[in-house]
XYZ file of C-alpha atoms in Angstrom:
713
model
C 7.508 -15.161 -39.829
C 5.158 -16.212 -42.579
C 7.125 -18.367 -45.055
C 5.111 -16.863 -47.942
C 5.924 -13.265 -47.009
C 7.230 -11.277 -50.009
C 10.683 -9.752 -49.744
C 10.610 -5.940 -49.997
C 14.196 -5.037 -49.067
C 17.438 -6.639 -47.882
C 20.536 -4.795 -46.655
C 23.730 -5.558 -44.733
C 24.525 -4.075 -41.313
C 28.274 -3.331 -41.449
C 28.433 0.311 -40.376
C 26.521 2.814 -38.246
C 25.215 4.365 -41.458
C 23.692 0.964 -42.350
C 21.836 0.989 -39.028
C 20.494 4.497 -39.688
C 19.568 3.517 -43.232
C 17.734 0.398 -41.949
C 15.718 2.591 -39.599
C 14.803 5.030 -42.391
C 13.850 2.242 -44.775
C 11.615 0.577 -42.166
C 9.831 3.893 -41.554
C 9.316 4.580 -45.269
C 7.987 1.075 -46.008
C 5.645 1.335 -43.016
C 4.329 4.632 -44.380
C 3.802 3.129 -47.850
C 1.874 0.194 -46.351
C -0.510 2.581 -44.557
C 0.681 2.536 -40.944
C -0.037 5.701 -38.948
C 2.695 8.118 -37.892
C 2.820 6.731 -34.363
C 2.986 3.160 -35.677
C 5.796 4.169 -38.120
C 7.821 5.522 -35.202
C 7.269 2.349 -33.181
C 8.392 0.135 -36.094
C 11.430 2.295 -36.965
C 12.550 2.443 -33.314
C 12.274 -1.326 -32.780
C 14.094 -2.103 -36.062
C 16.931 0.353 -35.368
C 17.375 -1.030 -31.833
C 17.712 -4.645 -33.023
C 19.915 -3.598 -35.998
C 22.166 -1.618 -33.615
C 22.476 -4.703 -31.361
C 23.630 -6.795 -34.343
C 26.213 -4.168 -35.334
C 27.509 -3.438 -31.805
C 27.484 -6.900 -30.198
C 27.951 -9.238 -33.198
C 30.121 -7.052 -35.450
C 27.463 -6.864 -38.167
C 24.592 -8.741 -39.677
C 21.772 -8.583 -42.208
C 18.230 -7.146 -42.223
C 15.244 -8.274 -44.326
C 11.898 -6.488 -44.603
C 8.957 -8.502 -45.928
C 5.216 -8.088 -46.479
C 2.735 -10.869 -45.626
C -0.688 -10.771 -47.287
C -2.080 -12.754 -44.344
C -4.552 -12.734 -42.974
C -3.632 -10.751 -41.080
C -1.752 -8.217 -43.206
C 1.655 -7.546 -41.654
C 5.106 -6.035 -42.085
C 7.806 -8.464 -41.001
C 11.442 -7.669 -40.175
C 14.208 -10.271 -39.785
C 17.625 -9.313 -38.347
C 20.322 -11.999 -38.189
C 23.997 -12.099 -37.232
C 26.825 -14.619 -36.798
C 27.998 -13.365 -33.435
C 28.640 -15.359 -30.230
C 25.000 -15.287 -29.158
C 23.278 -13.603 -26.201
C 24.321 -15.252 -22.902
C 21.795 -13.389 -20.718
C 18.826 -13.805 -23.079
C 16.476 -15.263 -20.444
C 17.186 -12.416 -18.000
C 16.676 -9.865 -20.791
C 13.305 -11.318 -21.805
C 12.163 -11.425 -18.167
C 13.193 -7.773 -17.641
C 15.860 -8.599 -15.069
C 18.829 -7.374 -17.191
C 19.916 -3.756 -16.753
C 21.083 -2.425 -20.143
C 22.994 0.878 -20.153
C 22.713 1.448 -23.912
C 19.977 2.061 -26.468
C 16.507 2.157 -24.974
C 17.820 0.954 -21.693
C 15.735 -2.193 -22.248
C 17.235 -3.469 -25.533
C 15.470 -6.558 -26.795
C 12.818 -6.327 -24.075
C 11.918 -2.787 -25.172
C 11.647 -3.788 -28.830
C 9.398 -6.689 -27.941
C 6.967 -4.284 -26.259
C 6.839 -2.085 -29.377
C 5.921 -4.849 -31.857
C 2.867 -7.124 -32.157
C 4.944 -10.226 -32.859
C 8.457 -10.887 -31.586
C 10.698 -13.961 -31.396
C 14.416 -14.484 -30.832
C 16.710 -17.469 -31.276
C 20.287 -17.236 -30.046
C 23.241 -19.592 -29.803
C 27.005 -19.865 -30.396
C 26.391 -19.758 -34.169
C 24.544 -16.428 -34.002
C 21.224 -14.716 -33.271
C 18.014 -14.324 -35.309
C 15.298 -11.829 -34.314
C 11.936 -11.772 -36.131
C 9.411 -8.966 -35.553
C 5.995 -8.309 -37.052
C 3.489 -5.470 -36.928
C -0.109 -6.157 -37.973
C -1.931 -3.714 -40.233
C -5.060 -2.333 -38.519
C -8.320 -4.124 -39.339
C -10.072 -2.687 -42.377
C -6.844 -1.335 -43.934
C -6.766 -1.820 -47.723
C -3.881 -4.107 -48.781
C -1.418 -2.708 -51.345
C -1.981 -3.586 -54.993
C 0.557 -5.758 -56.908
C 1.893 -2.656 -58.688
C 2.501 -0.916 -55.387
C 4.401 -3.938 -54.033
C 6.544 -4.008 -57.173
C 7.388 -0.331 -56.657
C 8.256 -1.015 -53.016
C 10.591 -3.875 -53.981
C 12.402 -1.593 -56.474
C 13.295 0.814 -53.651
C 16.941 -0.235 -53.330
C 18.924 1.022 -50.344
C 20.613 4.384 -51.113
C 24.260 4.178 -52.107
C 26.981 6.175 -50.428
C 27.010 7.992 -47.087
C 23.693 8.632 -45.370
C 22.859 12.262 -44.672
C 22.763 12.026 -40.876
C 21.295 15.505 -40.538
C 18.495 14.575 -42.920
C 17.744 11.441 -40.913
C 17.918 13.425 -37.681
C 15.455 15.916 -39.149
C 13.158 13.091 -40.187
C 13.334 11.617 -36.688
C 12.585 15.015 -35.154
C 9.623 15.454 -37.484
C 8.372 11.998 -36.512
C 8.913 12.856 -32.853
C 6.962 16.105 -33.215
C 4.180 14.211 -34.954
C 4.209 11.604 -32.211
C 4.122 14.282 -29.512
C 1.194 15.925 -31.296
C -0.631 12.606 -31.487
C 0.056 11.986 -27.798
C -1.213 15.458 -26.923
C -4.378 14.787 -28.903
C -4.777 11.478 -27.125
C -4.150 13.163 -23.777
C -6.757 15.801 -24.593
C -9.203 13.074 -25.583
C -8.361 11.193 -22.393
C -8.937 14.344 -20.317
C -12.295 14.834 -22.019
C -13.253 11.224 -21.342
C -12.151 11.585 -17.720
C -14.334 14.671 -17.340
C -17.281 12.822 -18.876
C -16.572 9.860 -16.612
C -16.453 12.136 -13.560
C -19.776 13.692 -14.567
C -21.216 10.224 -15.147
C -19.929 9.083 -11.758
C -21.551 12.074 -10.096
C -24.776 11.207 -11.876
C -24.502 7.568 -10.807
C -23.831 8.603 -7.202
C -26.839 10.909 -7.321
C -28.922 8.119 -8.864
C -27.861 5.666 -6.162
C -28.662 8.260 -3.527
C -32.093 8.757 -5.073
C -32.600 4.984 -5.231
C -31.646 4.711 -1.561
C -34.199 7.385 -0.720
C -36.850 5.618 -2.806
C -35.963 2.234 -1.286
C -36.272 3.704 2.194
C -39.592 5.269 1.208
C -40.822 1.928 -0.171
C -39.670 0.164 2.980
C -41.468 2.729 5.093
C -44.569 2.440 2.907
C -44.474 -1.351 3.283
C -44.181 -1.004 7.060
C -47.049 1.486 7.135
C -49.106 -0.850 4.952
C -48.470 -3.765 7.313
C -49.265 -1.612 10.352
C -52.387 -0.287 8.650
C -53.590 -3.768 7.714
C -52.862 -5.062 11.213
C -54.692 -2.154 12.836
C -57.613 -2.157 10.407
C -57.947 -5.934 10.597
C -58.261 -5.745 14.374
C -60.758 -2.900 14.122
C -62.738 -4.871 11.507
C -62.503 -8.233 13.213
C -63.816 -7.100 16.568
C -67.220 -5.912 15.268
C -67.328 -8.763 12.746
C -66.890 -11.383 15.438
C -69.538 -9.620 17.450
C -71.936 -9.804 14.489
C -71.132 -13.490 14.002
C -71.602 -14.296 17.681
C -74.849 -12.324 17.909
C -76.217 -14.010 14.796
C -75.238 -17.374 16.296
C -77.174 -16.495 19.448
C -80.202 -15.571 17.369
C -79.979 -18.753 15.297
C -79.736 -20.821 18.477
C -82.994 -19.127 19.560
C -81.686 -18.566 23.079
C -84.248 -15.836 23.730
C -87.148 -17.514 21.971
C -88.064 -18.815 18.524
C -87.652 -16.740 15.350
C -90.211 -16.400 12.600
C -89.206 -17.974 9.251
C -88.531 -14.526 7.799
C -86.411 -13.523 10.799
C -84.433 -16.769 10.553
C -83.797 -16.043 6.868
C -82.610 -12.518 7.632
C -80.260 -13.721 10.367
C -78.875 -16.319 7.954
C -78.079 -13.568 5.428
C -76.426 -11.461 8.142
C -74.210 -14.323 9.252
C -73.290 -15.309 5.679
C -72.274 -11.713 4.823
C -70.197 -11.402 7.999
C -68.421 -14.696 7.259
C -67.623 -13.536 3.700
C -66.199 -10.252 4.987
C -64.162 -12.102 7.613
C -62.665 -14.348 4.912
C -61.793 -11.280 2.818
C -59.929 -9.696 5.734
C -58.053 -12.938 6.367
C -57.048 -13.140 2.667
C -55.824 -9.538 2.656
C -53.712 -10.144 5.747
C -52.267 -13.382 4.375
C -51.278 -11.669 1.117
C -49.715 -8.776 3.000
C -47.673 -11.174 5.152
C -46.409 -13.084 2.110
C -45.461 -9.864 0.297
C -43.610 -8.637 3.384
C -41.797 -11.970 3.747
C -43.335 -12.528 7.176
C -45.450 -15.569 6.357
C -44.362 -18.557 8.437
C -44.534 -22.210 7.449
C -45.457 -24.286 10.493
C -44.892 -27.868 9.429
C -46.431 -30.831 11.186
C -46.873 -34.449 10.226
C -50.288 -35.547 8.960
C -51.802 -38.029 6.559
C -53.515 -37.072 3.288
C -56.590 -39.274 4.001
C -57.115 -37.491 7.327
C -56.784 -34.099 5.621
C -59.321 -35.012 2.938
C -61.704 -36.446 5.527
C -61.588 -33.177 7.460
C -62.114 -31.167 4.283
C -65.080 -33.319 3.300
C -67.048 -32.145 6.310
C -65.935 -28.534 5.901
C -66.632 -28.263 2.165
C -70.001 -29.955 1.792
C -71.921 -26.953 3.226
C -70.514 -24.846 0.380
C -72.861 -26.526 -2.113
C -75.832 -24.312 -2.910
C -78.026 -27.040 -4.447
C -78.103 -30.737 -5.299
C -77.358 -30.144 -9.000
C -73.643 -30.099 -8.187
C -72.047 -33.058 -6.444
C -68.900 -32.617 -4.356
C -66.788 -35.771 -4.674
C -63.615 -36.315 -2.650
C -61.707 -39.383 -3.820
C -59.985 -41.690 -1.386
C -56.195 -41.392 -1.336
C -54.712 -44.656 -0.038
C -50.998 -45.349 -0.109
C -49.800 -41.751 0.001
C -46.854 -40.933 2.278
C -47.175 -38.995 5.486
C -46.831 -35.273 4.718
C -44.713 -32.926 6.772
C -45.786 -29.421 5.825
C -48.169 -26.659 6.915
C -51.543 -28.421 7.080
C -53.465 -25.178 7.619
C -52.067 -23.487 4.504
C -52.616 -26.601 2.385
C -56.219 -26.847 3.587
C -56.659 -23.144 2.798
C -55.499 -23.734 -0.796
C -57.962 -26.596 -1.281
C -60.842 -24.662 0.313
C -60.237 -21.737 -2.035
C -60.104 -23.997 -5.098
C -63.282 -25.900 -4.190
C -65.156 -22.711 -3.316
C -64.133 -21.185 -6.644
C -65.160 -24.311 -8.567
C -68.617 -24.364 -6.965
C -69.205 -20.738 -7.951
C -68.723 -21.509 -11.643
C -70.388 -24.934 -11.837
C -74.155 -25.063 -12.403
C -74.493 -28.821 -12.725
C -72.292 -31.880 -12.665
C -69.577 -32.328 -10.081
C -66.543 -30.894 -8.372
C -64.007 -33.657 -7.709
C -61.041 -33.462 -5.330
C -58.242 -36.036 -5.624
C -54.643 -36.554 -4.546
C -51.782 -38.581 -6.002
C -48.070 -39.076 -5.576
C -45.975 -36.759 -7.783
C -42.330 -36.737 -8.799
C -39.483 -35.415 -6.675
C -41.184 -36.147 -3.353
C -44.259 -34.057 -4.204
C -47.917 -34.742 -3.573
C -50.307 -33.423 -6.228
C -53.864 -32.322 -5.410
C -56.402 -31.764 -8.198
C -59.750 -29.970 -8.121
C -61.714 -30.709 -11.299
C -65.117 -29.242 -12.141
C -67.637 -29.490 -14.964
C -68.287 -25.757 -15.036
C -68.102 -23.084 -17.700
C -64.337 -23.281 -18.156
C -61.833 -20.486 -18.675
C -60.727 -18.954 -21.976
C -57.024 -19.513 -22.833
C -56.240 -15.778 -22.682
C -57.650 -15.602 -19.133
C -55.917 -18.642 -17.645
C -52.971 -16.624 -16.299
C -54.945 -13.464 -15.577
C -57.002 -15.248 -12.934
C -53.857 -15.516 -10.787
C -53.427 -11.727 -10.749
C -54.621 -9.966 -7.614
C -58.091 -8.372 -7.738
C -58.731 -9.782 -11.221
C -62.208 -11.174 -11.874
C -63.291 -12.842 -15.099
C -66.921 -11.872 -15.461
C -69.252 -14.262 -17.241
C -72.960 -14.904 -17.662
C -72.741 -18.137 -15.663
C -71.089 -16.676 -12.583
C -73.546 -17.018 -9.726
C -71.657 -14.970 -7.141
C -68.894 -12.431 -7.309
C -65.638 -12.888 -5.460
C -62.831 -10.577 -4.409
C -60.191 -11.654 -6.909
C -57.896 -12.720 -4.063
C -58.570 -16.435 -3.638
C -56.546 -17.779 -6.577
C -53.590 -15.345 -6.263
C -53.374 -16.168 -2.563
C -53.584 -19.901 -3.258
C -50.713 -19.710 -5.762
C -48.592 -17.716 -3.292
C -49.317 -20.260 -0.560
C -48.427 -23.177 -2.860
C -45.104 -21.519 -3.715
C -44.507 -20.893 -0.016
C -44.876 -24.658 0.536
C -42.291 -25.350 -2.175
C -44.857 -26.189 -4.854
C -46.952 -24.607 -7.579
C -50.529 -24.021 -8.718
C -51.649 -24.262 -12.348
C -54.860 -24.612 -14.349
C -55.955 -26.506 -17.439
C -59.331 -25.505 -18.807
C -61.524 -25.931 -21.880
C -64.369 -23.406 -22.248
C -67.708 -25.147 -21.905
C -66.191 -28.352 -20.489
C -64.699 -27.362 -17.151
C -61.413 -26.670 -15.414
C -58.798 -28.608 -13.478
C -56.669 -26.802 -10.919
C -53.530 -28.684 -9.887
C -51.652 -27.826 -6.698
C -48.401 -29.608 -5.933
C -46.595 -29.330 -2.610
C -43.399 -30.833 -1.279
C -43.984 -33.799 0.998
C -41.263 -32.310 3.188
C -41.599 -28.625 4.074
C -39.035 -26.241 2.454
C -35.918 -25.956 4.586
C -36.382 -29.383 6.197
C -33.917 -32.148 5.409
C -35.096 -34.663 7.969
C -38.111 -36.850 7.347
C -40.960 -36.626 9.874
C -41.202 -39.424 12.393
C -43.745 -42.056 11.514
C -46.411 -42.768 14.092
C -44.894 -46.086 15.120
C -46.244 -46.599 18.623
C -46.607 -49.708 20.729
C -50.344 -49.266 21.260
C -53.545 -49.236 19.309
C -56.470 -46.943 20.002
C -59.499 -48.994 20.892
C -62.811 -48.160 19.204
C -65.006 -45.723 21.078
C -62.230 -44.396 23.320
C -60.596 -40.955 23.240
C -56.836 -40.870 23.885
C -55.043 -39.122 26.713
C -51.459 -38.631 25.514
C -48.760 -39.320 28.096
C -45.569 -37.632 26.857
C -42.336 -39.411 27.793
C -38.749 -38.267 27.347
C -37.581 -41.647 25.992
C -39.277 -44.923 25.051
C -39.515 -47.297 28.029
C -36.900 -50.017 28.173
C -37.610 -53.754 28.449
C -39.526 -54.475 31.628
C -39.798 -50.769 32.473
C -43.210 -49.878 33.891
C -45.302 -46.898 32.840
C -47.803 -45.047 34.972
C -50.673 -47.493 35.512
C -53.921 -46.788 33.696
C -56.777 -46.437 36.212
C -59.852 -48.554 35.379
C -62.030 -45.462 35.851
C -60.300 -43.920 32.838
C -61.721 -46.589 30.516
C -65.105 -46.302 32.161
C -65.103 -42.586 31.287
C -64.322 -43.364 27.621
C -60.623 -42.498 27.802
C -57.464 -44.462 27.037
C -53.932 -43.656 28.217
C -51.496 -43.642 25.276
C -47.753 -43.211 25.998
C -45.771 -41.239 23.366
C -41.971 -40.894 23.331
C -40.519 -37.610 22.081
C -41.818 -34.250 20.893
C -42.139 -35.124 17.190
C -44.196 -38.272 17.778
C -46.361 -36.373 20.231
C -46.910 -33.708 17.554
C -47.994 -36.381 15.065
C -50.378 -37.929 17.591
C -51.713 -34.513 18.617
C -52.611 -33.728 15.031
C -54.035 -37.101 14.051
C -55.816 -38.328 17.179
C -57.371 -35.163 18.675
C -56.736 -36.298 22.283
C -58.719 -35.300 25.355
C -55.536 -34.054 27.045
C -51.760 -33.963 26.834
C -50.061 -35.115 30.034
C -46.310 -34.917 30.614
C -44.583 -37.036 33.223
C -42.160 -34.511 34.742
C -40.137 -37.310 36.312
C -39.053 -38.320 32.799
C -36.505 -35.503 32.701
C -36.008 -32.204 30.835
C -36.630 -33.711 27.365
C -40.248 -34.497 28.200
C -40.849 -31.048 29.726
C -39.223 -29.223 26.790
C -41.311 -31.264 24.364
C -44.521 -30.393 26.199
C -43.695 -26.674 26.298
C -42.932 -26.711 22.563
C -46.330 -28.306 21.889
C -48.311 -25.789 23.961
C -49.260 -23.470 21.039
C -50.567 -26.365 18.933
C -52.387 -27.905 21.886
C -53.931 -24.533 22.750
C -55.053 -24.026 19.135
C -56.637 -27.501 19.157
C -58.218 -26.794 22.576
C -56.365 -29.699 24.171
C -55.611 -29.063 27.884
C -52.047 -29.724 29.046
C -51.118 -31.127 32.455
C -47.870 -31.980 34.215
C -47.510 -34.802 36.728
C -44.940 -33.985 39.407
C -43.718 -30.857 41.136
C -42.833 -27.275 40.242
C -44.476 -24.489 38.257
C -44.274 -24.272 34.484
C -46.059 -21.590 32.385
C -48.894 -23.061 30.347
C -48.897 -26.398 32.201
C -51.285 -27.162 35.016
C -49.082 -29.203 37.358
C -50.841 -31.903 39.393
C -49.479 -34.321 41.998
C -47.951 -37.420 40.510
C -50.785 -39.565 41.958
C -53.423 -37.439 40.137
C -53.608 -40.043 37.383
C -54.331 -42.896 39.792
C -56.612 -41.162 42.317
C -59.015 -39.738 39.737
C -58.034 -36.053 40.050
C -57.074 -35.841 36.385
C -60.206 -37.706 35.349
C -62.314 -35.213 37.284
C -60.755 -32.369 35.302
C -61.356 -34.093 31.968
C -64.880 -35.375 32.698
C -66.579 -32.899 35.091
C -69.178 -34.264 37.542
C -72.887 -33.520 37.125
C -74.158 -30.010 37.963
C -74.386 -29.099 41.635
C -77.421 -27.786 43.408
C -78.372 -24.195 42.749
C -78.084 -23.361 46.415
C -74.315 -23.650 46.211
C -74.050 -20.988 43.509
C -73.586 -18.032 45.811
C -70.396 -19.443 47.306
C -68.417 -19.655 44.053
C -67.288 -16.049 43.732
C -67.020 -13.702 40.754
C -65.567 -13.499 37.264
C -64.289 -10.222 35.772
C -64.420 -9.247 32.086
C -62.064 -6.389 31.067
C -62.758 -5.386 27.457
C -63.392 -2.090 25.674
C -65.871 -3.750 23.273
C -69.336 -3.591 24.816
C -70.756 -6.148 22.366
C -68.077 -8.713 23.222
C -68.653 -8.178 26.946
C -72.359 -8.829 26.365
C -71.678 -12.016 24.367
C -69.175 -13.389 26.879
C -71.472 -12.541 29.787
C -74.367 -14.405 28.160
C -72.200 -17.519 28.037
C -70.896 -17.081 31.586
C -74.448 -16.671 32.895
C -74.671 -20.480 32.655
C -72.057 -20.764 35.402
C -72.665 -20.200 39.138
C -70.335 -17.189 39.151
C -71.346 -13.576 39.374
C -69.980 -11.654 36.361
C -68.398 -8.190 36.647
C -67.552 -5.936 33.690
C -64.972 -3.185 33.108
C -64.640 -1.140 29.871
C -60.893 -0.553 30.234
C -57.662 -1.387 32.036
C -57.799 1.142 34.910
C -61.423 0.276 35.728
C -60.603 -3.422 35.561
C -57.674 -3.073 37.961
C -59.879 -1.239 40.450
C -62.523 -3.987 40.321
C -59.866 -6.710 40.576
C -58.427 -5.161 43.755
C -61.803 -4.588 45.388
C -63.522 -7.881 44.469
C -60.598 -10.354 44.039
C -62.384 -12.379 41.325
C -61.790 -16.083 40.769
C -60.671 -15.371 37.182
C -60.239 -12.420 34.796
C -61.043 -12.373 31.067
C -58.693 -9.690 29.671
C -58.725 -8.146 26.182
C -55.284 -8.084 24.538
C -55.601 -4.743 22.717
C -57.331 -1.811 24.401
C -56.819 1.957 24.110
C -54.553 3.463 26.729
C -53.842 0.362 28.797
C -53.638 -3.004 27.071
C -53.203 -6.524 28.387
C -49.396 -6.330 28.941
C -49.756 -3.304 31.228
C -52.751 -4.760 33.081
C -50.944 -8.078 33.601
C -47.873 -6.286 34.925
C -49.998 -4.300 37.389
C -51.897 -7.415 38.512
C -48.708 -9.383 39.135
C -47.077 -6.478 40.996
C -49.944 -6.221 43.505
C -49.839 -8.837 46.330
C -53.655 -8.868 46.386
C -54.060 -9.833 42.721
C -50.804 -11.548 41.781
C -52.384 -15.022 42.023
C -55.632 -14.246 40.174
C -55.644 -16.359 36.973
C -56.108 -14.510 33.677
C -57.407 -15.665 30.293
C -56.466 -13.231 27.510
C -58.880 -12.843 24.608
C -58.241 -11.212 21.228
C -59.390 -11.098 17.620
C -55.730 -10.948 16.578
C -54.141 -14.114 15.210
C -51.020 -14.724 17.253
C -47.801 -16.296 16.010
C -46.496 -19.268 18.044
C -43.807 -17.094 19.630
C -46.339 -14.446 20.670
C -48.653 -17.084 22.109
C -45.849 -18.747 24.074
C -44.767 -15.381 25.492
C -48.357 -14.570 26.446
C -48.946 -17.918 28.144
C -45.868 -17.315 30.289
C -47.862 -14.562 32.084
C -51.460 -15.724 31.636
C -53.285 -19.008 32.138
C -55.040 -19.220 28.778
C -55.879 -17.601 25.441
C -59.377 -17.257 23.982
C -59.655 -16.355 20.253
C -62.635 -14.045 19.824
C -63.473 -15.651 16.503
C -64.068 -18.928 18.400
C -66.445 -17.464 20.949
C -68.633 -20.534 21.241
C -70.205 -21.752 24.472
C -68.155 -24.955 24.514
C -64.877 -23.066 23.951
C -65.478 -20.584 26.779
C -66.524 -23.240 29.293
C -63.612 -25.460 28.270
C -61.170 -22.595 28.937
C -62.833 -21.841 32.265
C -62.678 -25.471 33.395
C -59.058 -25.721 32.277
C -58.122 -23.031 34.796
C -60.644 -23.385 37.660
C -61.372 -27.083 37.421
C -64.828 -28.723 37.190
C -67.571 -26.110 37.043
C -70.917 -26.544 38.772
C -73.624 -25.399 36.387
C -76.117 -22.707 37.331
C -79.719 -23.739 37.244
């Protein structure tokens, strides 16, 4: 109790009438202080219960009622006695004592009714203090009102029990009315809550329907883009290949005007092909299907490759393309293709908006294991209000100095790719002075916690020689001999380089561009598993893969173990000179199964250089009929065809004893994921991307399956 609380009333508790009078006085003072009817009943009930305890169990006591000005404002009641104390006080306060009188809960019940409650009990007596706080915002009584309250002395003489009973009944009726009002309000709130719940359930149901519709729309969008991209790519690649044939002047020289027209055709087709690729990449990222394919590579090697790729983008000598050296940077382990795509987009964009000066590409070590690439130009610059807009899809900032229009996809795609690699892409630009685009990527691909293996090998590539990687399961021990390197290998410009483990082989495959990948099958399952895991990357880099030993393994051409020493492998890597034309008729036939007439024409023109007769089929059923009647040496099979595609044709070929051993190279304009390519190579002997339909690529694939090819005259 507040020590400064003002005394309002004090009365002894000697008789039952004193207890009733204490209850009535507590209710009246509570009413004068502004407590509600329900609060008055709570206070009066708690006070009468504690006063009754003092009278019944201690033989009497004393009650004080005080007012504390706070804060907070409160009515305090103190009931004391000189009885023997309460022996079971702890059980009472914990609710474990079963009282058969009063409220049935005694002290515990009173404590629940009041805001503040404390009790001290011992052999010398018991003191109970209770307080009820005035509701917030209630006006405190004025000094005159308190004086009037203090003058309310307890009534003298017998208490009119009937009057007090009537007052209690009136308070009870008022309390019941208040409870009924509260119950009615609670019922109303429950009805509103039920209606709200029904609305929420309906809303969630509608959201589920919309989410399903959005999911379906996203799937349809992906299917549409995949289908349309294939339908676009096939004729585009045909246009590119035909324009390449014309530029190579295979059928005779072109006039200057014709050469110029063919150049425009090829440039337009390349631009449209890039647009389709950008659209597909964005769609994959939005659908969460974009894959990061990390591999180890050095920044200097990446920049050196980009230097050769980017220089042709310059339209005149007024703009210099400068690529700074980047010594001392760590080996990166991320998706080299996506990083190169970011830099190509940034350089291409910079050249479009730079009339004179330079475009400079540089790389430096960043914080937190990042590598930062910068593309700085001396172009027109970008206004501050446009520096974020340029990263929005399909947004183009038109200006008088723009020499060619883009699609508005390059920068948004580049930022998405940078984020996919765990980095970011930003721009700093001053109008009239130029722009600097900064792309940062994690040195270690997102999701990887292990550092890439460094290319620490026990050999050094000699100048002028191309490596042949020999994949081992484990590094050789002291005094352990490797397969001997035949002298003829050096004479042919090749060098045998042993590599231990899949990761080191992946590093070497990316950095050294070997002539072949050879796995020693006697080295155990680790070497074989490593080679099979590297097949997609080797296929993409057009590196043939061989196994030395026994058995059949999809994607590997298995040769006898002595093939390295007796020159068989060398003959496959460095074909002998062309044979005489008279031998051409004995070499058999090749079959092209493709629904695209233009592609069949282009592929046939390339195959005309070989001594094989070329057959054509416009679809799967026709191709199967020709395969069974002619038994060709090899089949070029289109992956996607109407009615009967490559999977069905392959199944039919392998089910027929006549054709089950005919090798098949599948061709497609579709970009295959590593898993798709691995699955395909388990049933076919090679994969030919239609976008890479160059003479060297086709002949390389053919030689990889059939061996050295005599050339037709």
